[in-house]
Structures are given as structure tokens and as C-alpha cells.
Short mmCIF file of C-alpha atoms in Angstrom, two decimals:
data_model
loop_
_atom_site.label_atom_id
_atom_site.label_comp_id
_atom_site.label_asym_id
_atom_site.label_seq_id
_atom_site.Cartn_x
_atom_site.Cartn_y
_atom_site.Cartn_z
CA MET A 1 11.22 -36.90 -10.98
CA GLY A 2 8.05 -35.49 -11.91
CA ASN A 3 6.01 -33.73 -9.02
CA ALA A 4 2.69 -35.21 -7.71
CA HIS A 5 -0.33 -33.07 -7.84
CA VAL A 6 -1.91 -33.17 -4.05
CA VAL A 7 -5.52 -32.67 -3.57
CA ARG A 8 -5.89 -30.03 -1.21
CA ASP A 9 -8.49 -30.79 1.93
CA TYR A 10 -11.15 -27.78 1.07
CA TYR A 11 -12.66 -28.92 4.02
CA GLY A 12 -10.05 -28.58 6.43
CA THR A 13 -9.21 -25.27 5.37
CA LEU A 14 -12.64 -24.28 6.43
CA GLY A 15 -12.36 -26.81 9.53
CA VAL A 16 -16.02 -28.16 8.92
CA SER A 17 -16.51 -31.65 7.86
CA PRO A 18 -17.50 -33.45 4.50
CA ASP A 19 -21.17 -33.83 5.80
CA ALA A 20 -21.46 -29.85 6.48
CA GLY A 21 -24.77 -28.29 4.83
CA PRO A 22 -24.67 -24.91 2.79
CA ASP A 23 -25.05 -22.66 5.86
CA GLU A 24 -22.70 -24.62 8.01
CA ILE A 25 -20.27 -23.81 5.23
CA LYS A 26 -21.14 -20.18 5.17
CA ARG A 27 -20.68 -19.13 8.77
CA ALA A 28 -17.44 -20.68 8.90
CA TYR A 29 -16.36 -18.63 5.66
CA ARG A 30 -17.35 -15.29 7.31
CA ARG A 31 -15.80 -16.14 10.95
CA LEU A 32 -12.38 -17.27 9.05
CA ALA A 33 -13.10 -14.44 6.31
CA ARG A 34 -13.35 -11.30 9.48
CA GLU A 35 -9.92 -12.61 10.87
CA LEU A 36 -8.02 -13.05 7.97
CA HIS A 37 -9.39 -9.83 5.35
CA PRO A 38 -6.47 -8.47 3.97
CA ASP A 39 -8.06 -4.73 5.10
CA VAL A 40 -7.99 -6.32 9.24
CA ASN A 41 -4.80 -8.64 9.18
CA PRO A 42 -2.22 -7.01 6.44
CA ASP A 43 0.18 -10.02 7.65
CA ALA A 44 1.33 -11.58 4.17
CA ALA A 45 0.41 -15.21 5.91
CA ALA A 46 -2.90 -14.20 6.38
CA GLN A 47 -3.56 -12.94 3.15
CA GLU A 48 -2.33 -16.57 1.77
CA ARG A 49 -4.39 -17.92 4.41
CA PHE A 50 -7.29 -15.97 3.46
CA ARG A 51 -6.96 -16.72 -0.43
CA GLU A 52 -6.71 -20.45 0.39
CA VAL A 53 -10.41 -19.89 2.63
CA SER A 54 -11.90 -17.99 -0.20
CA ALA A 55 -10.89 -20.55 -2.81
CA ALA A 56 -12.30 -23.22 -0.06
CA TYR A 57 -15.41 -21.42 0.01
CA GLU A 58 -15.65 -21.06 -3.95
CA VAL A 59 -15.66 -24.55 -4.32
CA LEU A 60 -17.60 -25.74 -1.13
CA SER A 61 -20.20 -23.40 -2.19
CA ASP A 62 -21.00 -24.25 -5.96
CA PRO A 63 -22.71 -28.14 -5.44
CA GLU A 64 -20.76 -29.03 -8.86
CA LYS A 65 -17.12 -28.94 -7.77
CA ARG A 66 -17.99 -30.05 -4.65
CA ARG A 67 -19.09 -33.20 -6.34
CA ILE A 68 -15.50 -33.17 -7.80
CA VAL A 69 -13.67 -32.96 -4.52
CA ASP A 70 -16.06 -35.68 -2.51
CA LEU A 71 -15.05 -38.11 -6.06
CA GLY A 72 -11.15 -37.54 -4.67
CA GLY A 73 -10.60 -34.73 -7.51
CA ASP A 74 -9.73 -31.02 -7.27
CA PRO A 75 -11.71 -28.13 -9.27
CA LEU A 76 -9.16 -26.06 -9.12
CA GLY A 77 -6.07 -28.20 -10.27
CA ASN A 78 -5.36 -26.46 -13.30
CA GLY A 79 -4.61 -23.72 -11.71
CA GLY A 80 -7.84 -22.14 -10.76
CA GLY A 81 -6.91 -20.20 -8.06
CA GLY A 82 -4.92 -22.95 -5.42
CA ALA A 83 -1.59 -22.66 -4.54
CA GLY A 84 1.33 -24.37 -6.44
CA ALA A 85 -0.62 -23.52 -9.60
CA ALA A 86 1.68 -24.10 -12.84
CA ASP A 87 0.80 -21.30 -14.76
CA PRO A 88 0.79 -17.87 -12.75
CA PHE A 89 -1.59 -16.56 -15.19
CA SER A 90 -4.09 -18.74 -15.23
CA ALA A 91 -6.05 -17.81 -11.75
CA PHE A 92 -6.22 -14.23 -13.35
CA GLY A 93 -7.74 -12.22 -16.01
CA PHE A 94 -5.74 -9.32 -18.46
CA GLY A 95 -8.01 -6.57 -16.26
CA ASP A 96 -6.97 -8.26 -12.73
CA ILE A 97 -3.01 -8.22 -14.03
CA MET A 98 -3.66 -4.62 -15.16
CA ASP A 99 -5.25 -3.84 -11.74
CA ALA A 100 -2.13 -4.97 -9.55
CA PHE A 101 0.44 -3.09 -11.97
CA PHE A 102 -2.20 0.27 -12.01
CA GLY A 103 -4.00 -0.26 -9.53
CA GLY A 104 -1.66 -0.16 -6.22
CA GLN A 105 -1.92 -2.88 -3.71
CA ALA A 106 -4.45 -4.57 -1.74
CA GLY A 107 -7.18 -1.43 -0.65
CA GLY A 108 -6.60 0.05 -3.76
CA ARG A 109 -9.50 1.60 -5.82
CA GLY A 110 -12.05 -1.62 -7.43
CA ARG A 111 -14.63 -1.97 -9.70
CA GLY A 112 -16.96 -1.44 -6.82
CA PRO A 113 -20.51 -3.15 -6.12
CA ARG A 114 -23.26 -3.95 -8.87
CA SER A 115 -26.41 -3.42 -8.84
CA ARG A 116 -29.34 -5.55 -7.72
CA VAL A 117 -31.61 -4.40 -9.85
CA GLN A 118 -30.72 -5.60 -13.13
CA PRO A 119 -32.74 -5.46 -16.71
CA GLY A 120 -34.94 -8.24 -17.55
CA ALA A 121 -35.24 -10.68 -20.45
CA ASP A 122 -37.53 -10.78 -23.16
CA ALA A 123 -39.72 -13.27 -23.76
CA LEU A 124 -41.31 -15.04 -27.08
CA ILE A 125 -45.03 -16.29 -27.46
CA ARG A 126 -46.26 -17.77 -30.97
CA MET A 127 -49.54 -17.18 -32.26
CA ARG A 128 -50.95 -19.45 -35.10
CA LEU A 129 -53.02 -17.89 -37.63
CA THR A 130 -54.96 -18.96 -40.74
CA LEU A 131 -53.91 -17.08 -44.39
CA GLU A 132 -57.13 -14.98 -44.10
CA GLU A 133 -56.57 -13.58 -40.34
CA CYS A 134 -53.01 -13.07 -42.24
CA ALA A 135 -54.44 -10.73 -44.46
CA SER A 136 -57.17 -8.86 -42.33
CA GLY A 137 -55.10 -8.65 -39.32
CA VAL A 138 -56.84 -9.80 -35.66
CA THR A 139 -56.60 -8.53 -31.98
CA ARG A 140 -56.28 -11.21 -29.33
CA ASP A 141 -56.00 -11.79 -25.83
CA LEU A 142 -52.65 -13.56 -24.80
CA THR A 143 -51.90 -15.73 -21.83
CA VAL A 144 -48.52 -15.32 -20.97
CA ASP A 145 -46.57 -16.59 -17.89
CA THR A 146 -43.45 -14.62 -16.74
CA ALA A 147 -41.78 -13.11 -13.73
CA VAL A 148 -43.85 -9.69 -12.62
CA LEU A 149 -42.75 -7.63 -10.02
CA CYS A 150 -43.26 -8.90 -6.34
CA SER A 151 -46.63 -6.83 -4.76
CA GLU A 152 -44.87 -7.95 -1.10
CA CYS A 153 -41.75 -6.20 -1.57
CA THR A 154 -42.41 -3.75 -5.03
CA GLY A 155 -38.77 -5.38 -6.00
CA SER A 156 -36.93 -4.36 -3.17
CA GLY A 157 -36.48 -8.22 -2.06
CA CYS A 158 -36.81 -7.58 1.59
CA ALA A 159 -39.82 -8.22 4.45
CA PRO A 160 -42.15 -5.37 4.97
CA GLY A 161 -40.33 -3.23 7.90
CA SER A 162 -36.82 -4.34 7.17
CA ALA A 163 -33.72 -3.12 4.85
CA PRO A 164 -30.81 -4.38 3.17
CA THR A 165 -27.25 -3.88 5.25
CA MET A 166 -24.26 -3.69 4.56
CA CYS A 167 -21.77 -6.43 3.77
CA ASP A 168 -19.70 -6.94 6.45
CA ILE A 169 -17.20 -9.55 4.71
CA CYS A 170 -16.54 -6.64 1.90
CA ASN A 171 -17.70 -3.39 3.30
CA GLY A 172 -19.78 -2.70 1.02
CA ARG A 173 -17.64 -3.17 -2.08
CA GLY A 174 -18.90 -6.32 -3.68
CA GLU A 175 -15.52 -7.94 -4.05
CA VAL A 176 -12.76 -8.96 -1.98
CA GLN A 177 -9.16 -8.84 -2.78
CA SER A 178 -6.19 -11.43 -2.35
CA VAL A 179 -2.28 -11.27 -2.84
CA GLN A 180 -0.87 -14.35 -4.86
CA ARG A 181 2.98 -14.52 -5.79
CA SER A 182 3.97 -14.88 -9.37
CA PHE A 183 7.09 -14.01 -11.21
CA LEU A 184 6.19 -10.57 -11.61
CA GLY A 185 5.87 -10.49 -7.83
CA GLN A 186 2.61 -9.74 -5.97
CA VAL A 187 -0.06 -9.27 -7.93
CA VAL A 188 -3.68 -8.44 -6.28
CA THR A 189 -6.49 -9.98 -7.50
CA SER A 190 -10.49 -8.98 -6.97
CA ARG A 191 -13.44 -11.26 -7.46
CA PRO A 192 -16.89 -10.62 -6.47
CA CYS A 193 -17.57 -11.35 -2.72
CA PRO A 194 -19.01 -15.32 -2.64
CA ASN A 195 -21.32 -13.47 1.63
CA CYS A 196 -22.99 -10.92 -1.11
CA ARG A 197 -22.16 -12.13 -4.44
CA GLY A 198 -20.95 -9.04 -5.24
CA PHE A 199 -24.09 -6.79 -4.51
CA GLY A 200 -22.27 -5.02 -1.38
CA GLU A 201 -25.05 -5.66 0.64
CA VAL A 202 -27.38 -8.63 1.94
CA ILE A 203 -31.03 -8.44 2.72
CA PRO A 204 -31.40 -10.18 6.43
CA GLU A 205 -34.80 -10.77 5.93
CA PRO A 206 -35.95 -11.56 2.98
CA CYS A 207 -39.44 -11.64 1.21
CA ARG A 208 -41.50 -14.45 2.28
CA GLN A 209 -43.28 -14.18 -1.25
CA CYS A 210 -40.24 -13.77 -3.54
CA GLY A 211 -37.39 -14.86 -1.59
CA GLY A 212 -35.40 -12.11 -2.06
CA ASP A 213 -35.60 -11.91 -5.58
CA GLY A 214 -37.79 -8.61 -6.32
CA ARG A 215 -39.99 -10.73 -8.62
CA VAL A 216 -42.44 -13.52 -8.73
CA ARG A 217 -43.82 -16.00 -11.84
CA SER A 218 -47.39 -14.98 -12.78
CA ARG A 219 -49.95 -15.43 -15.17
CA ARG A 220 -51.46 -12.73 -16.80
CA THR A 221 -53.21 -11.25 -20.04
CA VAL A 222 -51.63 -9.48 -22.90
CA GLY A 223 -53.73 -8.11 -25.74
CA VAL A 224 -51.76 -7.43 -28.95
CA ARG A 225 -52.59 -6.35 -32.17
CA ILE A 226 -51.50 -8.17 -35.54
CA PRO A 227 -51.32 -5.87 -38.40
CA PRO A 228 -52.61 -6.66 -41.20
CA GLY A 229 -49.81 -8.49 -43.99
CA VAL A 230 -47.78 -10.42 -41.93
CA ALA A 231 -46.22 -13.61 -42.70
CA ASP A 232 -44.89 -17.05 -40.74
CA GLY A 233 -41.90 -16.02 -38.92
CA MET A 234 -42.51 -12.25 -38.52
CA ARG A 235 -42.62 -11.08 -34.96
CA VAL A 236 -44.81 -8.16 -33.13
CA ARG A 237 -42.65 -6.46 -30.31
CA LEU A 238 -44.70 -5.34 -27.25
CA ALA A 239 -42.16 -3.10 -25.17
CA GLY A 240 -41.97 -4.01 -21.57
CA GLN A 241 -44.46 -6.83 -21.70
CA GLY A 242 -41.18 -9.12 -20.84
CA GLU A 243 -39.66 -10.37 -18.34
CA VAL A 244 -39.26 -8.26 -15.01
CA GLY A 245 -35.68 -8.39 -13.71
CA PRO A 246 -33.92 -8.86 -10.20
CA GLY A 247 -34.38 -6.84 -7.85
CA GLY A 248 -37.72 -4.99 -9.93
CA GLY A 249 -35.56 -4.24 -12.88
CA PRO A 250 -36.98 -2.67 -15.88
CA ALA A 251 -39.01 -5.42 -18.01
CA GLY A 252 -37.81 -6.90 -21.36
CA ASP A 253 -39.66 -6.94 -24.28
CA LEU A 254 -42.41 -9.58 -25.33
CA TYR A 255 -42.36 -10.85 -29.28
CA VAL A 256 -45.12 -12.53 -30.35
CA GLU A 257 -44.05 -14.30 -33.57
CA VAL A 258 -46.50 -15.81 -36.14
CA GLU A 259 -47.20 -19.14 -37.78
CA GLU A 260 -49.12 -19.13 -40.40
CA GLU A 261 -51.34 -22.19 -41.40
CA PRO A 262 -50.78 -23.72 -44.60
CA HIS A 263 -54.04 -22.78 -47.06
CA ASP A 264 -56.18 -25.37 -48.87
CA LEU A 265 -56.08 -23.15 -51.88
CA PHE A 266 -53.60 -21.10 -52.05
CA THR A 267 -49.58 -20.63 -51.69
CA ARG A 268 -48.11 -17.35 -50.90
CA ASP A 269 -44.72 -15.84 -52.44
CA GLY A 270 -44.98 -12.96 -50.06
CA ALA A 271 -48.01 -10.27 -50.96
CA ASP A 272 -48.72 -12.41 -54.30
CA LEU A 273 -50.86 -15.72 -54.16
CA HIS A 274 -51.11 -18.82 -56.50
CA CYS A 275 -53.61 -21.13 -57.34
CA THR A 276 -54.11 -23.76 -59.53
CA VAL A 277 -57.36 -24.60 -62.02
CA GLN A 278 -57.47 -27.59 -63.18
CA LEU A 279 -60.09 -27.40 -66.39
CA PRO A 280 -61.54 -30.18 -68.87
CA MET A 281 -59.99 -30.75 -72.38
CA THR A 282 -63.17 -29.40 -73.60
CA ALA A 283 -63.46 -26.17 -71.33
CA ALA A 284 -59.81 -25.00 -72.31
CA ALA A 285 -60.77 -25.57 -75.97
CA LEU A 286 -64.25 -24.10 -75.80
CA GLY A 287 -64.19 -21.45 -73.48
CA THR A 288 -65.99 -21.05 -70.09
CA THR A 289 -66.42 -19.01 -67.22
CA LEU A 290 -65.84 -20.03 -63.69
CA PRO A 291 -66.44 -18.91 -59.82
CA LEU A 292 -62.66 -18.47 -58.12
CA PRO A 293 -62.28 -17.98 -54.43
CA THR A 294 -60.51 -14.71 -53.16
CA LEU A 295 -59.62 -13.24 -50.43
CA ASP A 296 -62.35 -10.29 -51.50
CA GLY A 297 -64.94 -12.79 -52.11
CA THR A 298 -65.86 -14.49 -55.49
CA GLU A 299 -64.71 -13.34 -58.63
CA GLU A 300 -65.48 -14.38 -62.09
CA LEU A 301 -62.35 -16.25 -64.17
CA HIS A 302 -63.00 -16.35 -67.88
CA ILE A 303 -61.39 -18.30 -69.44
CA GLU A 304 -60.51 -17.85 -73.09
CA PRO A 305 -60.84 -20.47 -75.77
CA GLY A 306 -58.00 -22.69 -77.00
CA THR A 307 -56.31 -21.63 -73.73
CA GLN A 308 -53.63 -24.06 -73.36
CA ALA A 309 -51.63 -26.10 -70.16
CA GLY A 310 -49.31 -24.12 -67.80
CA THR A 311 -51.24 -20.28 -68.78
CA VAL A 312 -51.12 -17.98 -65.63
CA ARG A 313 -53.90 -15.71 -65.25
CA THR A 314 -52.83 -12.51 -63.06
CA LEU A 315 -56.12 -10.75 -61.19
CA ARG A 316 -54.58 -7.31 -60.01
CA GLY A 317 -55.08 -6.70 -56.30
CA LYS A 318 -56.76 -9.52 -55.55
CA GLY A 319 -53.38 -10.83 -53.03
CA MET A 320 -52.17 -10.41 -49.67
CA PRO A 321 -51.99 -6.60 -48.12
CA ARG A 322 -48.42 -5.64 -48.67
CA LEU A 323 -47.20 -4.73 -44.66
CA ARG A 324 -47.35 -0.94 -43.61
CA SER A 325 -49.05 -0.10 -47.02
CA THR A 326 -51.66 2.76 -46.67
CA GLY A 327 -53.40 2.55 -50.40
CA ARG A 328 -54.74 -0.18 -52.18
CA VAL A 329 -53.19 0.38 -55.48
CA ASP A 330 -49.90 -0.51 -54.43
CA GLY A 331 -50.65 -1.92 -51.50
CA GLN A 332 -51.84 -5.17 -52.65
CA GLY A 333 -50.42 -8.22 -54.16
CA ASP A 334 -51.59 -9.95 -57.03
CA LEU A 335 -53.39 -13.38 -57.10
CA MET A 336 -51.81 -15.96 -60.08
CA VAL A 337 -54.20 -18.62 -61.56
CA HIS A 338 -52.24 -21.27 -63.25
CA VAL A 339 -54.43 -23.31 -65.42
CA ASP A 340 -54.06 -26.86 -66.05
CA VAL A 341 -55.81 -29.00 -68.60
CA ALA A 342 -57.10 -32.25 -67.56
CA VAL A 343 -57.00 -35.09 -70.46
CA PRO A 344 -59.30 -38.04 -69.70
CA THR A 345 -58.13 -41.11 -69.33
CA LYS A 346 -61.10 -43.12 -69.47
CA LEU A 347 -63.21 -42.94 -72.28
CA ASP A 348 -66.35 -45.40 -73.81
CA ALA A 349 -66.89 -46.52 -77.31
CA LYS A 350 -68.79 -43.67 -77.88
CA GLN A 351 -66.51 -40.95 -76.65
CA THR A 352 -63.82 -42.51 -78.29
CA GLU A 353 -65.41 -42.47 -81.92
CA LEU A 354 -65.62 -38.26 -81.90
CA LEU A 355 -62.22 -37.59 -80.40
CA ARG A 356 -61.59 -40.07 -83.84
CA GLN A 357 -63.97 -37.83 -85.69
CA LEU A 358 -62.54 -34.43 -84.09
CA ALA A 359 -58.75 -35.74 -84.88
CA ALA A 360 -59.93 -36.60 -88.52
CA LEU A 361 -61.90 -33.46 -89.06
CA ARG A 362 -58.61 -31.60 -87.70
CA GLY A 363 -55.75 -33.89 -89.52
CA GLU A 364 -54.60 -34.89 -86.79
CA GLU A 365 -54.57 -38.69 -86.86
CA GLN A 366 -50.77 -38.98 -87.16
CA PRO A 367 -49.71 -36.05 -84.91
CA ASP A 368 -45.67 -34.35 -85.75
CA LEU A 369 -43.23 -33.28 -83.12
CA ALA A 370 -43.78 -30.19 -81.30
CA GLY A 371 -44.07 -27.30 -84.40
CA GLY A 372 -45.49 -29.81 -86.60
CA ASN A 373 -48.61 -28.15 -88.52
CA ARG A 374 -51.63 -29.81 -90.66
CA ASN A 375 -49.61 -27.79 -94.00
CA GLY A 376 -47.13 -30.99 -93.86
CA HIS A 377 -44.30 -28.59 -92.25
CA GLY A 378 -43.76 -29.95 -89.08
CA ILE A 379 -40.09 -30.91 -88.11
CA PHE A 380 -39.77 -33.91 -89.96
CA SER A 381 -41.11 -32.45 -93.14
CA ARG A 382 -38.20 -29.54 -92.34
CA LEU A 383 -35.59 -31.96 -92.22
CA ARG A 384 -36.32 -33.68 -95.32
CA ASP A 385 -36.34 -30.41 -97.44
CA SER A 386 -32.85 -29.87 -95.98
CA PHE A 387 -31.65 -32.93 -96.48
CA GLY A 388 -33.06 -32.95 -100.05
CA ARG A 389 -31.61 -29.84 -101.71
#
């Protein structure tokens, strides 16, 4: 006959009703912890009871775990620290087991309290720039919304005139220990103190402005300089302009990511620019000169007579500046001009007659395949000659 799982009564363990609020649950835990803590009461039964009380507080102080309990479940039912767990390793990390063998019994050396002062996170903001702004570089003021140092407590989290006090549950160690029995014998485990959250001290009078966090949200203006030559997706780093950390910890960095807007004329390939110029058939045949806009102003583009479709003209040094370059010769990309020849699709009678006359003059009434010429030595002629030999 299999063993039936029994859902533990976490409310009964702490001696509170299912309607108890967070403050009442916390007071009940603190009262029991003072009586049962291994440093105060070394009795084995008291240590077992302290473990159960700590597990109950862990569950009931977590809204998601408490919801599972209220629905009739057990969030620690798979061996998450309760009695009768099927797998003795499930409640302990490898470091806890090593502490049990090499760190001694309860009261042995632990990891100690963690600092309330923590480094802040990085922040990211995006900036849309035109191609011209990416080429020249810009300086702008950005409005950012980040955590900043609380001006009321300057990061301490305490109300004016007050100070943190040592946690009376863990006695400033930042962790509580419990003893569990397994096939390895007695195993001592440590976990962050639920009363002080591992800090070893509590703030009896939190700052009203930041609620004890040491930082507040604030909207501020930050100046940023975008260097010439940036491209889409590149980031500019502003050191120390990100989020201030908990407890007034050092601020992270602010990253400004460039979003380059599409250009009407140019497409970009690194430091090189590409554009397409469409020429009438007559201009490609006779040659012409036309004004071409560039990032440095208007340039005259000379089209040689007989220019073919697909020809690429390269204007040296008329592209984008290379990032962090100093000289203009090697520090500037090129502008590639792609020539496209437009063939007319609608001709009136006079235009049609003129083109027929031109075709007759050039011997092009019956054009050969690619590679043909007016001397009758096109691809068909060469095939006939080869078979006639």
C-alpha cells in the first residue's frame, strides 16, 4: 500500500488563522523563532520545531506559495524543506552539504550577512537619427527615468535621526540554521534570515521618501554626444548614468542605442553609400552632366557617351565618415552611383519613325543574340560557320 501525501498545516504551525495578514504572520514567526532558535534552545525537538516554523513562514510570507496552500496544495510537497521528503538532497544545495561536513554543527562558521548596498543596473534608451546626423554627429539632451539616490536619507534607507539595528532573529549573521536528519546523519543547513532578508540588520524606521530602499524614481535630463560615423544598432555608453543600486549603491551605466532612419536617396553599407541614377536612353548614349546631391553638398556627375545600364561610378571620399577616424582620406567612405538606363515605353509616330531610321543607319533592324555585331559575326553566324566546316 503506497504512502499518501499529507498536506502540512502551515497556519497551525505558526498558530495563526488563514485570514492572518502579513504583519500578524511575521510577529508570530518572530515570537516562535526567539524561543526555538538553535542558539537559544539546543534541544533536538526544538530544532525540529524551528525548522517547521521557518518553513511555514517561508511559505506564508510568499503570496504565490500561500495561494497554493489556500487552494489545498503544498508548495513544499516535493521535498522543498519539509519533513518526510522523499529525496534528502532536494532541500539542500551542494554547498550546504559541504558546510555540514566541514563547517561543523549549528553555530559553525557561515557565509555572513550580505551588504544592503548593491550596484545598480544598466539602463537603455534609443535615439532616432537621420543619415545626415549619423554622418555629422549630434549632441542632445535626453530625458531619462531612472532610480536616483534618495535625497532624504542619502541611501541609508532610515528616517532622519534613526539607524539600522541588529536583527534579533539571526543576531546579525544574516542567516538562520536548521538541522535535518538524512541517511548521511544530521545535516546543518543555512538560509537567509526571513526577518532581515539576509542583511543582518533591520530598519525600524524606514525613510518615508524611499520606503527604506535608499533610492527613488526620478526623471532627469542627461546630455549625450553621438560621434560622427555611428550606424544603426550601435550604442554609446554613459558611465554612471544608469540605475542607482539598492541602499544607495553605485549607479550602473546608461546606453544610448542608435536607430538610423531610412534615407530617401542613399542606402548604407558600412562607411560606403549607394544610390541609383536613372538616365534616359538618349542621355546614356550621348553623355551628359547632372547635379548629384551628396552629404557634402551637390556634386557634378559626368556621364560618358555610351554609358551602359549597370555601370557603377565611384565618388571617392563622398560616403560616411569612419567611426573614430582622424584623417579624411582614409577616414571617409565612398559613394557608389549605379546607372540605370530607362527605355521609353510610349512613343508617338514621329519618335517611332526616328528610332526606325536610327536602327536602319546602325544595321540593327534584326538584332542578333548577345555578342552579335553588324558584320554578321553574331552567335548564329559563328554556329553556322562551325557546322559548315
